[in-house]
Tab-separated table of C-alpha atoms and ligand atoms in Angstrom:
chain	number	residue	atom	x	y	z
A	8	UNK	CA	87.044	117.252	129.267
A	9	UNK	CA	88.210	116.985	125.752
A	10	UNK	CA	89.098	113.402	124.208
A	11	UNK	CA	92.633	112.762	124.747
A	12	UNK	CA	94.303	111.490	121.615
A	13	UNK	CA	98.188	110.827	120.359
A	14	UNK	CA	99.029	114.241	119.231
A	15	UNK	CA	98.779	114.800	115.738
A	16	UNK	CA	101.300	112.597	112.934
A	17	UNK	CA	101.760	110.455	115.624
A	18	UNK	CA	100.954	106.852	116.684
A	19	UNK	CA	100.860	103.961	118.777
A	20	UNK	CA	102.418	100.789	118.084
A	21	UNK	CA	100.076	98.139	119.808
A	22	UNK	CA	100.908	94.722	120.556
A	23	UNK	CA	98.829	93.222	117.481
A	24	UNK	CA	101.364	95.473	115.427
A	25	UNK	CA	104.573	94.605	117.697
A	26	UNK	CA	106.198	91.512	116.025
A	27	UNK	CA	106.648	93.278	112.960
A	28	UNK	CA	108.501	95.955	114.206
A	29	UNK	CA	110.477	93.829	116.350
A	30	UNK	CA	111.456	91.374	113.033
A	31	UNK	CA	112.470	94.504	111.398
A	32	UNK	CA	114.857	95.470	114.081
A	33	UNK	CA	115.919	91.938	114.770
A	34	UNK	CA	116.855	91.632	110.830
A	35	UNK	CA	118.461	95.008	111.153
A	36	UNK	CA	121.017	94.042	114.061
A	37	UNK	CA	122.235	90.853	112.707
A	38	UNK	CA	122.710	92.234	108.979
A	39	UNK	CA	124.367	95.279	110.503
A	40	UNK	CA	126.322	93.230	112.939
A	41	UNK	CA	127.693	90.603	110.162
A	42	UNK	CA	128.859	93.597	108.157
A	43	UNK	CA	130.873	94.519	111.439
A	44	UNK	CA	128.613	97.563	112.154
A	45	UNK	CA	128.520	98.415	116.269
A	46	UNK	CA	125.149	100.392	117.566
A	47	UNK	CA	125.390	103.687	118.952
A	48	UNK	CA	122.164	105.488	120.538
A	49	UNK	CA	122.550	109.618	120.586
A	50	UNK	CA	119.926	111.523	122.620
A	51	UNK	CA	116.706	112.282	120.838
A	52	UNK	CA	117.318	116.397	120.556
A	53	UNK	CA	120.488	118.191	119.696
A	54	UNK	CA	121.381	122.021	119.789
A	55	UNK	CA	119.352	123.511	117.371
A	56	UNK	CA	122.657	124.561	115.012
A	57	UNK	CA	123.724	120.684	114.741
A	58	UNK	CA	121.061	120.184	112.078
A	59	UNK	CA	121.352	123.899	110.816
A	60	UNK	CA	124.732	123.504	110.035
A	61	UNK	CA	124.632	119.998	108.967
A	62	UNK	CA	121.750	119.407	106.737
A	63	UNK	CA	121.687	123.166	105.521
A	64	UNK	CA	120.155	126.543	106.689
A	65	UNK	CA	117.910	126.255	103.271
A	66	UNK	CA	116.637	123.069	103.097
A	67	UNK	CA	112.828	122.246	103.841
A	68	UNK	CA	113.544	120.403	106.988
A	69	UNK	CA	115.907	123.226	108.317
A	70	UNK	CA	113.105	126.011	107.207
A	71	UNK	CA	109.935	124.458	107.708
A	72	UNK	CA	110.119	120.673	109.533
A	73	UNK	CA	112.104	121.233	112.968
A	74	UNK	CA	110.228	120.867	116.399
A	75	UNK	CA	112.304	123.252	118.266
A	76	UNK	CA	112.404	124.608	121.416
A	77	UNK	CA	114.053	126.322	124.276
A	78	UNK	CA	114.155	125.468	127.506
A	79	UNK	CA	113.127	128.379	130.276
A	80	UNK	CA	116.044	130.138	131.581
A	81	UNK	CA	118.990	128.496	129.173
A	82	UNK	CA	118.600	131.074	126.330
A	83	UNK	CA	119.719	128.141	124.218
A	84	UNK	CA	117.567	126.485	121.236
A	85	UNK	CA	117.348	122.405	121.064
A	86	UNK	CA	115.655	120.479	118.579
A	87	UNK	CA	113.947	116.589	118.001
A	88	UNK	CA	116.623	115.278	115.749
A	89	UNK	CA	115.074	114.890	112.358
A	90	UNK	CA	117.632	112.523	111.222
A	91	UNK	CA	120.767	110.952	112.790
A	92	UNK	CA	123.511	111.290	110.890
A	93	UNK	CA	124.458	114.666	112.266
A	94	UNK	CA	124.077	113.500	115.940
A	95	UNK	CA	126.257	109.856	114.651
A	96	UNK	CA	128.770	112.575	113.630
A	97	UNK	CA	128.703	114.899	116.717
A	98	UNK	CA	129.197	111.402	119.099
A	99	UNK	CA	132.170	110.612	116.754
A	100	UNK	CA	134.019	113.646	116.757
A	101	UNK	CA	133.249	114.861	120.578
A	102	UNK	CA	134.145	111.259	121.890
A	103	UNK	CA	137.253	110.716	119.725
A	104	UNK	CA	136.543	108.063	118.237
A	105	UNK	CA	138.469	108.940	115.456
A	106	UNK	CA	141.670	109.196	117.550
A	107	UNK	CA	141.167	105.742	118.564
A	108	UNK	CA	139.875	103.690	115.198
A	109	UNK	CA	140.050	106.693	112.677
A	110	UNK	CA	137.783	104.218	110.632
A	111	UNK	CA	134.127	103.394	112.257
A	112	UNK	CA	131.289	101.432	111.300
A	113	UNK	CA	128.049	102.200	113.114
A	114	UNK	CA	124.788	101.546	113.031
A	115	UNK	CA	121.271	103.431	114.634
A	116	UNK	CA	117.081	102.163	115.286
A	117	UNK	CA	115.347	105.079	116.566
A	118	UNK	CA	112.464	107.974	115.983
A	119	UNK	CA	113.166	110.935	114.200
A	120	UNK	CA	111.098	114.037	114.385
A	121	UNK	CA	109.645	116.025	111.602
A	122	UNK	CA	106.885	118.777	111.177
A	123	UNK	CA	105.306	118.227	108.097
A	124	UNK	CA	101.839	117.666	106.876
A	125	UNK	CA	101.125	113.892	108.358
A	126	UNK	CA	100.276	110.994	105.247
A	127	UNK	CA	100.288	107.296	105.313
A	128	UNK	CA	103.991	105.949	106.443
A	129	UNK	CA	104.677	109.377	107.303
A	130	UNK	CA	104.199	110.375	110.368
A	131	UNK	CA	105.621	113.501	112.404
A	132	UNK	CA	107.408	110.787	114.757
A	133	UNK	CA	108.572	108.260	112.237
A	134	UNK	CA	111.132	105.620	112.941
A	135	UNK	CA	114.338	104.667	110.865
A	136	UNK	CA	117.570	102.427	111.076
A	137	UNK	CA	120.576	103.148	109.490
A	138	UNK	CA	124.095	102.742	109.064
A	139	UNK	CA	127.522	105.160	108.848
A	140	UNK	CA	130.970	104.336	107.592
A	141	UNK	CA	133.003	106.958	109.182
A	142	UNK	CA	136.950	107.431	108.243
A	143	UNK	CA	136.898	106.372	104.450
A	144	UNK	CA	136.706	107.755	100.874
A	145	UNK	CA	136.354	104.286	99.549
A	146	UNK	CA	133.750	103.617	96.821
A	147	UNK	CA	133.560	100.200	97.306
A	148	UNK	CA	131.741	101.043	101.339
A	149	UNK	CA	128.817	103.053	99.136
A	150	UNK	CA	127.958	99.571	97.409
A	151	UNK	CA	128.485	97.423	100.690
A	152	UNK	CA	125.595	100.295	101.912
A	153	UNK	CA	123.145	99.322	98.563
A	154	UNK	CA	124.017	95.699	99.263
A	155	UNK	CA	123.398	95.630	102.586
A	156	UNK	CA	119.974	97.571	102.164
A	157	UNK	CA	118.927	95.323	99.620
A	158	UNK	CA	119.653	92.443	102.014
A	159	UNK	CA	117.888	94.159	104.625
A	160	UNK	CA	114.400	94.098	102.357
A	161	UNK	CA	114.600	91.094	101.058
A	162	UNK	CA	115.105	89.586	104.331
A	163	UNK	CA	111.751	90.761	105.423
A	164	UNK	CA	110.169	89.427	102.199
A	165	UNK	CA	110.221	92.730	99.932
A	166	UNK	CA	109.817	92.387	96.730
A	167	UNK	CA	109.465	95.258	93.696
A	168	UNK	CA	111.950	97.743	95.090
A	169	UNK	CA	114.216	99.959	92.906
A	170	UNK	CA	117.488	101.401	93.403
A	171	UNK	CA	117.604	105.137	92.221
A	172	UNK	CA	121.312	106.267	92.100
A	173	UNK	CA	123.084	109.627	90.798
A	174	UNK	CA	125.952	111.483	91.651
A	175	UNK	CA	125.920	115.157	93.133
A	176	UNK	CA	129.675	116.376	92.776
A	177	UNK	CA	131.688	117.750	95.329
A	178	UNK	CA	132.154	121.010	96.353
A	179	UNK	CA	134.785	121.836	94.098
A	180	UNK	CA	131.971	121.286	90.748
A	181	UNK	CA	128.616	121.337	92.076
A	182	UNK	CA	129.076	125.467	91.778
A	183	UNK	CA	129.158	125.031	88.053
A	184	UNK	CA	126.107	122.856	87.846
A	185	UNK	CA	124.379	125.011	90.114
A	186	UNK	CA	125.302	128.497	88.250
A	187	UNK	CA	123.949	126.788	84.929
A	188	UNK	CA	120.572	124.975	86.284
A	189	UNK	CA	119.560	128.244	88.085
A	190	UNK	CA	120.709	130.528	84.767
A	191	UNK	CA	118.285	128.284	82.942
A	192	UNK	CA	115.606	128.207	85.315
A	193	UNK	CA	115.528	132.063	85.990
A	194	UNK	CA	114.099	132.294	82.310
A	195	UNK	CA	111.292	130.104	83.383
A	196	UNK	CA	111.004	131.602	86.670
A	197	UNK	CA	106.845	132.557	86.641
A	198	UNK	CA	106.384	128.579	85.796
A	199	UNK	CA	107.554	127.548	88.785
A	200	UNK	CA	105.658	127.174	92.255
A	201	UNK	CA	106.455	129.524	95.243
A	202	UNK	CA	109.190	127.311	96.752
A	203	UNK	CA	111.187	126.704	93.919
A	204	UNK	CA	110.748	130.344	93.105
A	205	UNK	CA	112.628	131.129	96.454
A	206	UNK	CA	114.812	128.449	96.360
A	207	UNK	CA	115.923	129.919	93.084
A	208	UNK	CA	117.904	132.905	94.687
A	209	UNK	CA	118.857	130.732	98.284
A	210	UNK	CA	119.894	126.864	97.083
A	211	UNK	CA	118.964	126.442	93.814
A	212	UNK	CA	119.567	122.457	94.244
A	213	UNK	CA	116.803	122.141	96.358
A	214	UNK	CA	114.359	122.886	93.593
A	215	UNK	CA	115.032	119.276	92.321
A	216	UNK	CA	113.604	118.128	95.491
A	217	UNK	CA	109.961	119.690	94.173
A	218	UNK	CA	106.995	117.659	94.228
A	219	UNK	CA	104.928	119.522	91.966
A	220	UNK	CA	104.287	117.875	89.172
A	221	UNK	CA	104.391	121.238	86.904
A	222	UNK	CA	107.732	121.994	88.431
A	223	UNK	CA	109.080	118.158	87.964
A	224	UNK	CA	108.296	118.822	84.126
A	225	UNK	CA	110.425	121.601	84.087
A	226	UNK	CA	113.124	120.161	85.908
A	227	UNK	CA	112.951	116.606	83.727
A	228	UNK	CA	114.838	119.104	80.767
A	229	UNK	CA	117.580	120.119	82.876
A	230	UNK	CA	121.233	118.372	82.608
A	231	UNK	CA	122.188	115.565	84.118
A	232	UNK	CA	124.419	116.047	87.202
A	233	UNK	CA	126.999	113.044	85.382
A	234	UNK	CA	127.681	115.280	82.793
A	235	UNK	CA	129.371	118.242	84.756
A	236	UNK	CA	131.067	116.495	87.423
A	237	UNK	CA	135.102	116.756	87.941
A	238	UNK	CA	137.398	114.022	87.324
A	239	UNK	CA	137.566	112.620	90.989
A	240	UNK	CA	133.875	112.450	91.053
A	241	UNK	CA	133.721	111.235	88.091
A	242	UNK	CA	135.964	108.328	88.673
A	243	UNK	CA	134.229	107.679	92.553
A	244	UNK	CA	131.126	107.424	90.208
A	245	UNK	CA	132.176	104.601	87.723
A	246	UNK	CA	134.239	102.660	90.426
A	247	UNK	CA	130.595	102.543	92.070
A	248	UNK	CA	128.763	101.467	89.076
A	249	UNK	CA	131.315	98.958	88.299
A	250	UNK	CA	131.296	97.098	91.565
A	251	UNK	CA	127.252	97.118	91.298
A	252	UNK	CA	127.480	95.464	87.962
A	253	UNK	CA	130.021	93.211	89.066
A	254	UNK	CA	128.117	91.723	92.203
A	255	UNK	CA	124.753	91.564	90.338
A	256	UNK	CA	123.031	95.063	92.105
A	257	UNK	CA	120.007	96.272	89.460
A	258	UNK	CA	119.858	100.070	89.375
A	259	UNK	CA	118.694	102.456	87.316
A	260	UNK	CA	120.074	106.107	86.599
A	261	UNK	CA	118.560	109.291	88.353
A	262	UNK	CA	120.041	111.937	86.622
A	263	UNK	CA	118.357	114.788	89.090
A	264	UNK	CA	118.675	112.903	92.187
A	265	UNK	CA	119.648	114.858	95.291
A	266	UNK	CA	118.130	113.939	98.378
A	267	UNK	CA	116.630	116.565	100.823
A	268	UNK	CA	120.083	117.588	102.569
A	269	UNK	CA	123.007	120.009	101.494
A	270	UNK	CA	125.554	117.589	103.222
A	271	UNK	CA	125.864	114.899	100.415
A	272	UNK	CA	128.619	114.464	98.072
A	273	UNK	CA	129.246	112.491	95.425
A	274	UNK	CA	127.228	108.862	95.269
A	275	UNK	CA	123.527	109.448	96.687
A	276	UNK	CA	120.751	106.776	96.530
A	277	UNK	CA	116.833	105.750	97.147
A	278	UNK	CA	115.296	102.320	97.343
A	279	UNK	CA	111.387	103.108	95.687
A	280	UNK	CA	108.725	101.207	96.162
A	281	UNK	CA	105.729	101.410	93.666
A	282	UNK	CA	102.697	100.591	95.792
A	283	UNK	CA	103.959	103.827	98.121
A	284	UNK	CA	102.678	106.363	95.527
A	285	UNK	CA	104.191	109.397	95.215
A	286	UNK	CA	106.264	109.582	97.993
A	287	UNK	CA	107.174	105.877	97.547
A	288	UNK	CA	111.384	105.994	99.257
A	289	UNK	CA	111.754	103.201	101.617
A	290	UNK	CA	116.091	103.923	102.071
A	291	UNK	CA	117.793	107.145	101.219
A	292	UNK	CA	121.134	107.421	101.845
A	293	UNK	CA	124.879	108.689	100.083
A	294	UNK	CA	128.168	110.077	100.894
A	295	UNK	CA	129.066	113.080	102.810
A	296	UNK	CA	132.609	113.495	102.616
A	297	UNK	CA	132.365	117.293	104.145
A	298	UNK	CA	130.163	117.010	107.265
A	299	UNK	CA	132.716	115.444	109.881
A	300	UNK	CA	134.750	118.703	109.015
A	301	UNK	CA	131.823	121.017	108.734
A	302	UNK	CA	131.078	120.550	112.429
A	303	UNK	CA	134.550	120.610	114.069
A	304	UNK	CA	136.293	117.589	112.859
A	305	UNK	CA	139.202	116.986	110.098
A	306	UNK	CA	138.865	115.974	106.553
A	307	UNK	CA	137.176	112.468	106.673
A	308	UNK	CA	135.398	110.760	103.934
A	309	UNK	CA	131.812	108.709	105.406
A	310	UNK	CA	128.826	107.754	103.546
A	311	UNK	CA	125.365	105.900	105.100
A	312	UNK	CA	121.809	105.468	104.725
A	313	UNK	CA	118.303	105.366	106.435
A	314	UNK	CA	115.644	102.924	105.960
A	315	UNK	CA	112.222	104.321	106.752
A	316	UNK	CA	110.318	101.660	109.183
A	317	UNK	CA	107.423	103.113	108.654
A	318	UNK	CA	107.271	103.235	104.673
A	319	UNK	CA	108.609	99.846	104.713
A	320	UNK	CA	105.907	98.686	106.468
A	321	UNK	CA	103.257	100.204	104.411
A	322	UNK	CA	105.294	99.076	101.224
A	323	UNK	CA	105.283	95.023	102.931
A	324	UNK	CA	101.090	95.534	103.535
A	325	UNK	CA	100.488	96.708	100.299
A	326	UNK	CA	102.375	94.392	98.840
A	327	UNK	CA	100.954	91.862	100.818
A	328	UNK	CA	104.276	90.234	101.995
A	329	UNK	CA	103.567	90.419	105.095
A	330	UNK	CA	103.870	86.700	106.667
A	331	UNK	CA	101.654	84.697	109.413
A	332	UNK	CA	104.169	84.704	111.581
A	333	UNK	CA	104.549	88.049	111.515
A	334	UNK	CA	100.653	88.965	112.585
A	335	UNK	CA	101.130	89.268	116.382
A	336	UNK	CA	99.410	86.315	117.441
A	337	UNK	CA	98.828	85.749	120.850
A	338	UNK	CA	100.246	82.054	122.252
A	339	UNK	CA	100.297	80.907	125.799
A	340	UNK	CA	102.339	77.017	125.884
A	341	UNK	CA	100.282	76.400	129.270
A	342	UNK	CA	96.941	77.456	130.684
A	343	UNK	CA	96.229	76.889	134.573
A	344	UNK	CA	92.395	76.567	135.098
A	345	UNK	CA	91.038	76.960	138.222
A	346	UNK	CA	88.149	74.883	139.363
A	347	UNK	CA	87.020	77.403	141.923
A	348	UNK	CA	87.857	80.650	143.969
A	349	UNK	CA	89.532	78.951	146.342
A	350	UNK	CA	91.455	77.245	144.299
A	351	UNK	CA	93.024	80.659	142.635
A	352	UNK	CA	95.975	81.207	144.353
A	353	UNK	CA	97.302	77.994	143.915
A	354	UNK	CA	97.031	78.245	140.620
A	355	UNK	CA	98.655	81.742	140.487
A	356	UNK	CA	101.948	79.849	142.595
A	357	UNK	CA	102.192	77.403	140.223
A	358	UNK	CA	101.885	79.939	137.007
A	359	UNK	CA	105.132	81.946	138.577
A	360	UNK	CA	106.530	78.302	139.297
A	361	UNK	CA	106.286	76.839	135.213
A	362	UNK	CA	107.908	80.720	134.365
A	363	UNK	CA	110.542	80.398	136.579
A	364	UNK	CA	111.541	77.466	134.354
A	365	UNK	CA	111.004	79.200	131.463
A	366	UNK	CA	107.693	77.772	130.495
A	367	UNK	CA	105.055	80.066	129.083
A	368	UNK	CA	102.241	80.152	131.058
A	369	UNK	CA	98.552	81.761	131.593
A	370	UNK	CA	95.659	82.064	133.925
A	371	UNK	CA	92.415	83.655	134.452
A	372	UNK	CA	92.129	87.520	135.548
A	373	UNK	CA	88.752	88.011	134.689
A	374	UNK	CA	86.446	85.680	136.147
A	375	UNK	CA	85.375	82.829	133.933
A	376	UNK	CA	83.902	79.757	134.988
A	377	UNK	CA	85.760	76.408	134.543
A	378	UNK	CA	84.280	75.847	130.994
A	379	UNK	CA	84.587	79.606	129.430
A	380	UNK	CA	88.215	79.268	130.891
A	381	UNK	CA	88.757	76.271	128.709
A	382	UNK	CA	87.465	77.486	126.072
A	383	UNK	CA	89.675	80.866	126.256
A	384	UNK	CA	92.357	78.595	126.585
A	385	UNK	CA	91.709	76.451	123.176
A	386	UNK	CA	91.371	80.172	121.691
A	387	UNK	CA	94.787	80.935	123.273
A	388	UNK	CA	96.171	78.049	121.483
A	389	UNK	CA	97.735	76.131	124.664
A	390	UNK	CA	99.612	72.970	123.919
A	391	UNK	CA	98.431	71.884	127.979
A	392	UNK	CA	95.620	72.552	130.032
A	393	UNK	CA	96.526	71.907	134.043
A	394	UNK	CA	93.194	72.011	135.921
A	395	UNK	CA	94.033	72.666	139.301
A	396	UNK	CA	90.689	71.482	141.726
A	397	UNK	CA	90.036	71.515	145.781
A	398	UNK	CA	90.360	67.440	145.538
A	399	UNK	CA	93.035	67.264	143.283
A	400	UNK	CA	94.837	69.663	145.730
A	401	UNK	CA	94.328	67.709	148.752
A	402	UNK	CA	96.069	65.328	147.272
A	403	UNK	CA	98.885	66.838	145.749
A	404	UNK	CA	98.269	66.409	142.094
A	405	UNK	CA	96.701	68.409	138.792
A	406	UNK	CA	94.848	67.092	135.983
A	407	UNK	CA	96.721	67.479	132.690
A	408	UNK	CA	94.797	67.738	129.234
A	409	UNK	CA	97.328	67.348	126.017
A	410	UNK	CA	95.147	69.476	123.889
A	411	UNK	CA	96.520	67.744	120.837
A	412	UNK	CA	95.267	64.311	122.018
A	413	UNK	CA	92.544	65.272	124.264
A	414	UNK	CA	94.049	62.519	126.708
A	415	UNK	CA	93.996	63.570	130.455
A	416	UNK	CA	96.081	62.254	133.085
A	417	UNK	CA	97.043	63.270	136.617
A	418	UNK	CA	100.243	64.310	137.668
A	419	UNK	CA	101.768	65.065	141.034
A	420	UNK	CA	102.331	68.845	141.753
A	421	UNK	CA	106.242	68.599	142.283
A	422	UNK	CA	106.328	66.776	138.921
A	423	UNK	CA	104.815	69.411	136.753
A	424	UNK	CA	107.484	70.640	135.439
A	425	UNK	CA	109.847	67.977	134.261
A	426	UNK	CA	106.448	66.195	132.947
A	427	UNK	CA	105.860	69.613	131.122
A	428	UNK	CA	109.663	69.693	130.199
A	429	UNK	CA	108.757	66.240	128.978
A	430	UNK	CA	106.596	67.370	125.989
A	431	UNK	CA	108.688	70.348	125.059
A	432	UNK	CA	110.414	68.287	122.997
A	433	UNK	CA	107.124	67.074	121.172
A	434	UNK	CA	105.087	70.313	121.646
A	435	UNK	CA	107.397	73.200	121.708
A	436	UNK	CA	106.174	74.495	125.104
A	437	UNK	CA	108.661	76.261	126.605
A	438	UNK	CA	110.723	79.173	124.505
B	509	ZN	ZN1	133.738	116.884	92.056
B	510	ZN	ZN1	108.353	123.550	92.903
């Protein structure tokens, strides 16, 4: 039989790897929550035209990055949702939550699915939280988004991160952007790589998305979006700048920014990170005043972003910020040692016993003599060793070691726990 392995671009989280995932979420919901951001969870595939219609018909992920399929005998096409705004959006308009609180903040932790060529941080399951203001046109909610990302790394410990922003236009003069990039790229057509050649003639903005470096030369030249942008763009742009300078947010101008989706409008964003590489985003995110009413909805202004887990991960190891207490170290409060055989299932009543009070506790599974099970238990870290023997038994008591103090004493059986509740005060034994 062949090796079975996690299918390719993706991978398992194992327990050594756990508490850093879990900080990252933990961090996540209480930021989000003291902004006044509620979760919602959407299912993990959507109808295949959600993201077609949403992110665009010729964008990368649309063309090249979707795991679809269709179920047998429904004719229709689903998809792994390779972001979540769309699906956010689809909850909000088919639940009404606009009828009730036109105006919603809400908030996501979840994998997203894409089919591209798996690298480090990037897998084809990758995992990313996020947030959506829903119902408002207001600058001011695009720089609570930077602040709140910002907080959100340097809460875990971040450090060297930049803040990339630009502004795309709106529908009304992105058109005359567009018609003047492509005009001047058609002359340099031959220069440019096969993509960017056929995004030429289907959505010229995508070619700014390019990761070649000959076509990121080329592209350097071009105009800068600012400079062809209407007057209500234009003033959405500087209300944003000024409320970044005013509350002390560092950023630096992208003048070809566009992030890989045709919904944006207006402000769009990336948090970099240098030890990443070449791909080195950690957050994307903008405004997308267009999408509630391109899938069904009315004219609603929303903007959001999406922190990668993954790449900020990698970005905390290789910038070695990753703390102690973060490694997933394994602690047990109490260990229960059995003297014998015999003895074992006394010891397992009393482990359920100590948990039922909330007290963290461990025994052996595997075997071990008296000695190697103290010695596990020293590895373990305990705080207290109860040796439970045939003699000690009989007559109703344990031995307890304070590993600290080495000191051993013996204590009656139905005192155990308010002798162990005793030395949580000292020792930090129960959680
Ligand atoms: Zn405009
Ligand atoms: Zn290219």
């Amino acid at each position: 039989m062949k090796d079975l392995r996690a299918p390719r671009g993706t991978e398992d989280i194992l327990p050594e790897e756990i508490a850093a995932w879990r900080r990252m979420e933990e961090v996540a919901r209480s930021l989000f929550e003291l902004y006044g951001y509620q979760e919602i969870r959407t299912p993990i595939f959507e109808d295949t035209s959600l993201f077609v219609r949403s992110i665009g018909e010729h964008t990368d992920i649309v063309e090249k990055e979707m795991f679809s399929f269709s179920p047998a005998e429904e004719g229709s096409s689903l998809t792994l949702r390779p972001e979540a705004t769309a699906s956010v959006v689809r909850a909000y308009l088919e639940h009404g939550l606009h009828k009730s609180k036109k105006f919603q903040k809400l908030y996501y932790i979840g994998p997203m699915f894409r089919h591209e060529r798996p690298q480090a941080g990037r897998g084809r399951q990758f995992h990313q939280l996020g947030v959506e203001a829903i119902g408002s046109y207001d600058p001011l909610l695009d720089v609570e988004h930077i602040i709140l990302a910002r907080e959100f790394f340097e809460c875990l410990g971040l450090k060297g991160f930049k803040i990339k922003l630009n502004s795309i236009g709106c529908p009304k003069c992105r058109p005359a952007y567009r018609d003047l990039i492509k005009k001047d790229l058609e002359r340099e057509k031959d220069n440019l790589c096969a993509d960017c050649q056929r995004r030429l003639d289907r959505n010229v903005l995508r070619v700014l998305d390019c990761k070649e470096e000959k076509c990121k030369e080329i592209y350097a030249r071009l105009p800068a979006f600012e400079e062809y942008i209407c007057g209500d763009c234009a003033g959405h742009f500087a209300a944003v700048k000024e409320a970044l300078d005013e509350n002390g947010v560092d950023f630096t101008l992208e003048p070809h920014l566009v992030r890989g989706f045709d919904y944006y409008t207006k402000t769009v964003y990336e948090f970099v990170h240098p030890a990443l590489g070449a791909r080195d985003a950690i957050c994307g995110g903008g405004r997308y005043d267009g999408l509630v009413e391109e899938i069904g909805g009315p004219p609603t202004g929303a903007t959001g972003f999406a922190i990668g887990m993954d790449t900020t991960l990698l970005a905390l190891k290789k910038s070695k910020a990753t703390q102690e207490r973060e490694k997933g170290e394994e602690r047990r409060a109490v260990y229960i040692a059995s003297v014998s055989e015999q003895t074992k299932h006394a010891v397992f009543a009393l482990a359920l016993r100590l948990r039922k009070a909330h007290i963290q506790a461990e025994m052996d599974f595997e075997g071990r003599s008296l000695k190697a099970q103290m010695r596990q238990a020293n590895k373990q870290g305990a705080a207290v060793v109860l040796v439970v023997g045939p003699d000690e038994l009989a007559a109703g008591e344990v031995t307890l070691k304070d590993m600290a103090t080495g000191l051993e004493e013996k204590v009656a059986l139905n005192e155990v726990v308010e002798r162990l509740r005793g030395k949580q005060g000292q020792e930090k034994i129960a959680r």
